[in-house]
Amino acid sequence: MTQLQDDLGDLLALAAQRPAMPSGALMERVLADALALQPEAAGFRPPAQPRKGLMARLAAVFGGAPALAGLGTAAVFGLVLGYYSPATLDYLMGSSADAAEFFPGGDFLTTEG
């Protein structure tokens, strides 16, 4: 048995000295097969931009958020003025709107000098 072990040891030592390299033709065939099995690369597509909502587009039509804030303020002020008409003010204040005289001497606007 020792003779068999010595022969095997010699063969393994010989194999360790000369590394087994595949032939060039084999390497070309393996690489060609590998490239044929590779999937196609997908083309670069930029991510889709989210679409603006209806309110954002409407705000852009009127000039953005500051313009909409001014428009909303004017609308609320108009509603308040419409609700508090002179008849409502008379009712709430307990007096007549005709009683308020802003220019007691109103004739100064019609005179010269």
PDB file of N, CA, C and O in Angstrom, residues 43-74:
ATOM      1  N   GLY A  43     -33.162  50.100 -22.239  1.00  0.00           N
ATOM      2  CA  GLY A  43     -32.761  51.474 -22.503  1.00  0.00           C
ATOM      3  C   GLY A  43     -33.089  52.360 -21.315  1.00  0.00           C
ATOM      4  O   GLY A  43     -34.028  52.121 -20.561  1.00  0.00           O
ATOM      5  N   PHE A  44     -32.308  53.402 -21.126  1.00  0.00           N
ATOM      6  CA  PHE A  44     -32.537  54.319 -20.019  1.00  0.00           C
ATOM      7  C   PHE A  44     -33.785  55.140 -20.289  1.00  0.00           C
ATOM      8  O   PHE A  44     -33.919  55.763 -21.338  1.00  0.00           O
ATOM      9  N   ARG A  45     -34.679  55.136 -19.338  1.00  0.00           N
ATOM     10  CA  ARG A  45     -35.888  55.930 -19.450  1.00  0.00           C
ATOM     11  C   ARG A  45     -36.005  56.757 -18.173  1.00  0.00           C
ATOM     12  O   ARG A  45     -36.046  56.194 -17.075  1.00  0.00           O
ATOM     13  N   PRO A  46     -36.046  58.071 -18.282  1.00  0.00           N
ATOM     14  CA  PRO A  46     -36.136  58.888 -17.062  1.00  0.00           C
ATOM     15  C   PRO A  46     -37.469  58.625 -16.357  1.00  0.00           C
ATOM     16  O   PRO A  46     -38.461  58.287 -17.000  1.00  0.00           O
ATOM     17  N   PRO A  47     -37.487  58.772 -15.056  1.00  0.00           N
ATOM     18  CA  PRO A  47     -38.736  58.518 -14.328  1.00  0.00           C
ATOM     19  C   PRO A  47     -39.817  59.517 -14.742  1.00  0.00           C
ATOM     20  O   PRO A  47     -39.531  60.679 -15.035  1.00  0.00           O
ATOM     21  N   ALA A  48     -41.033  59.046 -14.771  1.00  0.00           N
ATOM     22  CA  ALA A  48     -42.147  59.900 -15.185  1.00  0.00           C
ATOM     23  C   ALA A  48     -42.428  60.939 -14.103  1.00  0.00           C
ATOM     24  O   ALA A  48     -42.435  60.635 -12.913  1.00  0.00           O
ATOM     25  N   GLN A  49     -42.633  62.165 -14.530  1.00  0.00           N
ATOM     26  CA  GLN A  49     -42.957  63.238 -13.598  1.00  0.00           C
ATOM     27  C   GLN A  49     -44.414  63.108 -13.186  1.00  0.00           C
ATOM     28  O   GLN A  49     -45.277  62.867 -14.024  1.00  0.00           O
ATOM     29  N   PRO A  50     -44.706  63.295 -11.903  1.00  0.00           N
ATOM     30  CA  PRO A  50     -46.106  63.215 -11.502  1.00  0.00           C
ATOM     31  C   PRO A  50     -46.904  64.361 -12.117  1.00  0.00           C
ATOM     32  O   PRO A  50     -46.412  65.485 -12.240  1.00  0.00           O
ATOM     33  N   ARG A  51     -48.104  64.063 -12.515  1.00  0.00           N
ATOM     34  CA  ARG A  51     -48.952  65.059 -13.154  1.00  0.00           C
ATOM     35  C   ARG A  51     -49.562  65.975 -12.098  1.00  0.00           C
ATOM     36  O   ARG A  51     -49.957  65.522 -11.030  1.00  0.00           O
ATOM     37  N   LYS A  52     -49.618  67.255 -12.408  1.00  0.00           N
ATOM     38  CA  LYS A  52     -50.185  68.217 -11.466  1.00  0.00           C
ATOM     39  C   LYS A  52     -51.685  68.000 -11.352  1.00  0.00           C
ATOM     40  O   LYS A  52     -52.353  67.671 -12.323  1.00  0.00           O
ATOM     41  N   GLY A  53     -52.201  68.210 -10.172  1.00  0.00           N
ATOM     42  CA  GLY A  53     -53.624  68.050  -9.928  1.00  0.00           C
ATOM     43  C   GLY A  53     -54.420  69.232 -10.466  1.00  0.00           C
ATOM     44  O   GLY A  53     -53.881  70.244 -10.935  1.00  0.00           O
ATOM     45  N   LEU A  54     -55.720  69.123 -10.370  1.00  0.00           N
ATOM     46  CA  LEU A  54     -56.617  70.152 -10.884  1.00  0.00           C
ATOM     47  C   LEU A  54     -56.428  71.469 -10.136  1.00  0.00           C
ATOM     48  O   LEU A  54     -56.369  72.538 -10.748  1.00  0.00           O
ATOM     49  N   MET A  55     -56.325  71.399  -8.821  1.00  0.00           N
ATOM     50  CA  MET A  55     -56.189  72.637  -8.039  1.00  0.00           C
ATOM     51  C   MET A  55     -54.853  73.328  -8.327  1.00  0.00           C
ATOM     52  O   MET A  55     -54.802  74.557  -8.379  1.00  0.00           O
ATOM     53  N   ALA A  56     -53.795  72.569  -8.524  1.00  0.00           N
ATOM     54  CA  ALA A  56     -52.498  73.167  -8.833  1.00  0.00           C
ATOM     55  C   ALA A  56     -52.526  73.844 -10.199  1.00  0.00           C
ATOM     56  O   ALA A  56     -51.972  74.928 -10.377  1.00  0.00           O
ATOM     57  N   ARG A  57     -53.182  73.200 -11.169  1.00  0.00           N
ATOM     58  CA  ARG A  57     -53.293  73.824 -12.494  1.00  0.00           C
ATOM     59  C   ARG A  57     -54.170  75.066 -12.440  1.00  0.00           C
ATOM     60  O   ARG A  57     -53.885  76.066 -13.095  1.00  0.00           O
ATOM     61  N   LEU A  58     -55.242  75.023 -11.644  1.00  0.00           N
ATOM     62  CA  LEU A  58     -56.124  76.184 -11.507  1.00  0.00           C
ATOM     63  C   LEU A  58     -55.392  77.336 -10.825  1.00  0.00           C
ATOM     64  O   LEU A  58     -55.543  78.499 -11.213  1.00  0.00           O
ATOM     65  N   ALA A  59     -54.589  77.013  -9.812  1.00  0.00           N
ATOM     66  CA  ALA A  59     -53.803  78.051  -9.142  1.00  0.00           C
ATOM     67  C   ALA A  59     -52.799  78.670 -10.106  1.00  0.00           C
ATOM     68  O   ALA A  59     -52.562  79.875 -10.069  1.00  0.00           O
ATOM     69  N   ALA A  60     -52.224  77.878 -10.978  1.00  0.00           N
ATOM     70  CA  ALA A  60     -51.262  78.396 -11.950  1.00  0.00           C
ATOM     71  C   ALA A  60     -51.942  79.330 -12.950  1.00  0.00           C
ATOM     72  O   ALA A  60     -51.342  80.299 -13.409  1.00  0.00           O
ATOM     73  N   VAL A  61     -53.204  79.060 -13.279  1.00  0.00           N
ATOM     74  CA  VAL A  61     -53.938  79.933 -14.208  1.00  0.00           C
ATOM     75  C   VAL A  61     -54.111  81.317 -13.604  1.00  0.00           C
ATOM     76  O   VAL A  61     -53.972  82.338 -14.282  1.00  0.00           O
ATOM     77  N   PHE A  62     -54.392  81.384 -12.297  1.00  0.00           N
ATOM     78  CA  PHE A  62     -54.633  82.667 -11.647  1.00  0.00           C
ATOM     79  C   PHE A  62     -53.362  83.345 -11.168  1.00  0.00           C
ATOM     80  O   PHE A  62     -53.420  84.453 -10.648  1.00  0.00           O
ATOM     81  N   GLY A  63     -52.219  82.705 -11.286  1.00  0.00           N
ATOM     82  CA  GLY A  63     -50.970  83.362 -10.914  1.00  0.00           C
ATOM     83  C   GLY A  63     -50.321  82.799  -9.673  1.00  0.00           C
ATOM     84  O   GLY A  63     -49.447  83.423  -9.104  1.00  0.00           O
ATOM     85  N   GLY A  64     -50.748  81.666  -9.205  1.00  0.00           N
ATOM     86  CA  GLY A  64     -50.102  81.027  -8.063  1.00  0.00           C
ATOM     87  C   GLY A  64     -50.839  81.275  -6.757  1.00  0.00           C
ATOM     88  O   GLY A  64     -51.919  81.866  -6.703  1.00  0.00           O
ATOM     89  N   ALA A  65     -50.212  80.831  -5.677  1.00  0.00           N
ATOM     90  CA  ALA A  65     -50.830  80.885  -4.354  1.00  0.00           C
ATOM     91  C   ALA A  65     -51.052  82.315  -3.860  1.00  0.00           C
ATOM     92  O   ALA A  65     -52.114  82.607  -3.294  1.00  0.00           O
ATOM     93  N   PRO A  66     -50.108  83.258  -4.024  1.00  0.00           N
ATOM     94  CA  PRO A  66     -50.364  84.614  -3.532  1.00  0.00           C
ATOM     95  C   PRO A  66     -51.560  85.280  -4.230  1.00  0.00           C
ATOM     96  O   PRO A  66     -52.355  85.968  -3.590  1.00  0.00           O
ATOM     97  N   ALA A  67     -51.689  85.044  -5.521  1.00  0.00           N
ATOM     98  CA  ALA A  67     -52.828  85.629  -6.235  1.00  0.00           C
ATOM     99  C   ALA A  67     -54.134  85.005  -5.768  1.00  0.00           C
ATOM    100  O   ALA A  67     -55.151  85.695  -5.636  1.00  0.00           O
ATOM    101  N   LEU A  68     -54.123  83.697  -5.509  1.00  0.00           N
ATOM    102  CA  LEU A  68     -55.336  83.044  -5.006  1.00  0.00           C
ATOM    103  C   LEU A  68     -55.680  83.516  -3.600  1.00  0.00           C
ATOM    104  O   LEU A  68     -56.856  83.620  -3.260  1.00  0.00           O
ATOM    105  N   ALA A  69     -54.673  83.816  -2.784  1.00  0.00           N
ATOM    106  CA  ALA A  69     -54.940  84.337  -1.445  1.00  0.00           C
ATOM    107  C   ALA A  69     -55.620  85.711  -1.532  1.00  0.00           C
ATOM    108  O   ALA A  69     -56.587  85.985  -0.815  1.00  0.00           O
ATOM    109  N   GLY A  70     -55.121  86.556  -2.420  1.00  0.00           N
ATOM    110  CA  GLY A  70     -55.757  87.870  -2.603  1.00  0.00           C
ATOM    111  C   GLY A  70     -57.158  87.746  -3.163  1.00  0.00           C
ATOM    112  O   GLY A  70     -58.078  88.463  -2.747  1.00  0.00           O
ATOM    113  N   LEU A  71     -57.344  86.837  -4.103  1.00  0.00           N
ATOM    114  CA  LEU A  71     -58.660  86.620  -4.690  1.00  0.00           C
ATOM    115  C   LEU A  71     -59.641  86.091  -3.650  1.00  0.00           C
ATOM    116  O   LEU A  71     -60.802  86.519  -3.596  1.00  0.00           O
ATOM    117  N   GLY A  72     -59.177  85.175  -2.799  1.00  0.00           N
ATOM    118  CA  GLY A  72     -60.037  84.646  -1.738  1.00  0.00           C
ATOM    119  C   GLY A  72     -60.403  85.712  -0.725  1.00  0.00           C
ATOM    120  O   GLY A  72     -61.550  85.783  -0.260  1.00  0.00           O
ATOM    121  N   THR A  73     -59.445  86.563  -0.373  1.00  0.00           N
ATOM    122  CA  THR A  73     -59.723  87.657   0.567  1.00  0.00           C
ATOM    123  C   THR A  73     -60.744  88.621  -0.015  1.00  0.00           C
ATOM    124  O   THR A  73     -61.682  89.047   0.676  1.00  0.00           O
ATOM    125  N   ALA A  74     -60.589  88.960  -1.272  1.00  0.00           N
ATOM    126  CA  ALA A  74     -61.546  89.865  -1.915  1.00  0.00           C
ATOM    127  C   ALA A  74     -62.933  89.220  -1.996  1.00  0.00           C
ATOM    128  O   ALA A  74     -63.950  89.897  -1.812  1.00  0.00           O
TER     129      ALA A  74
END
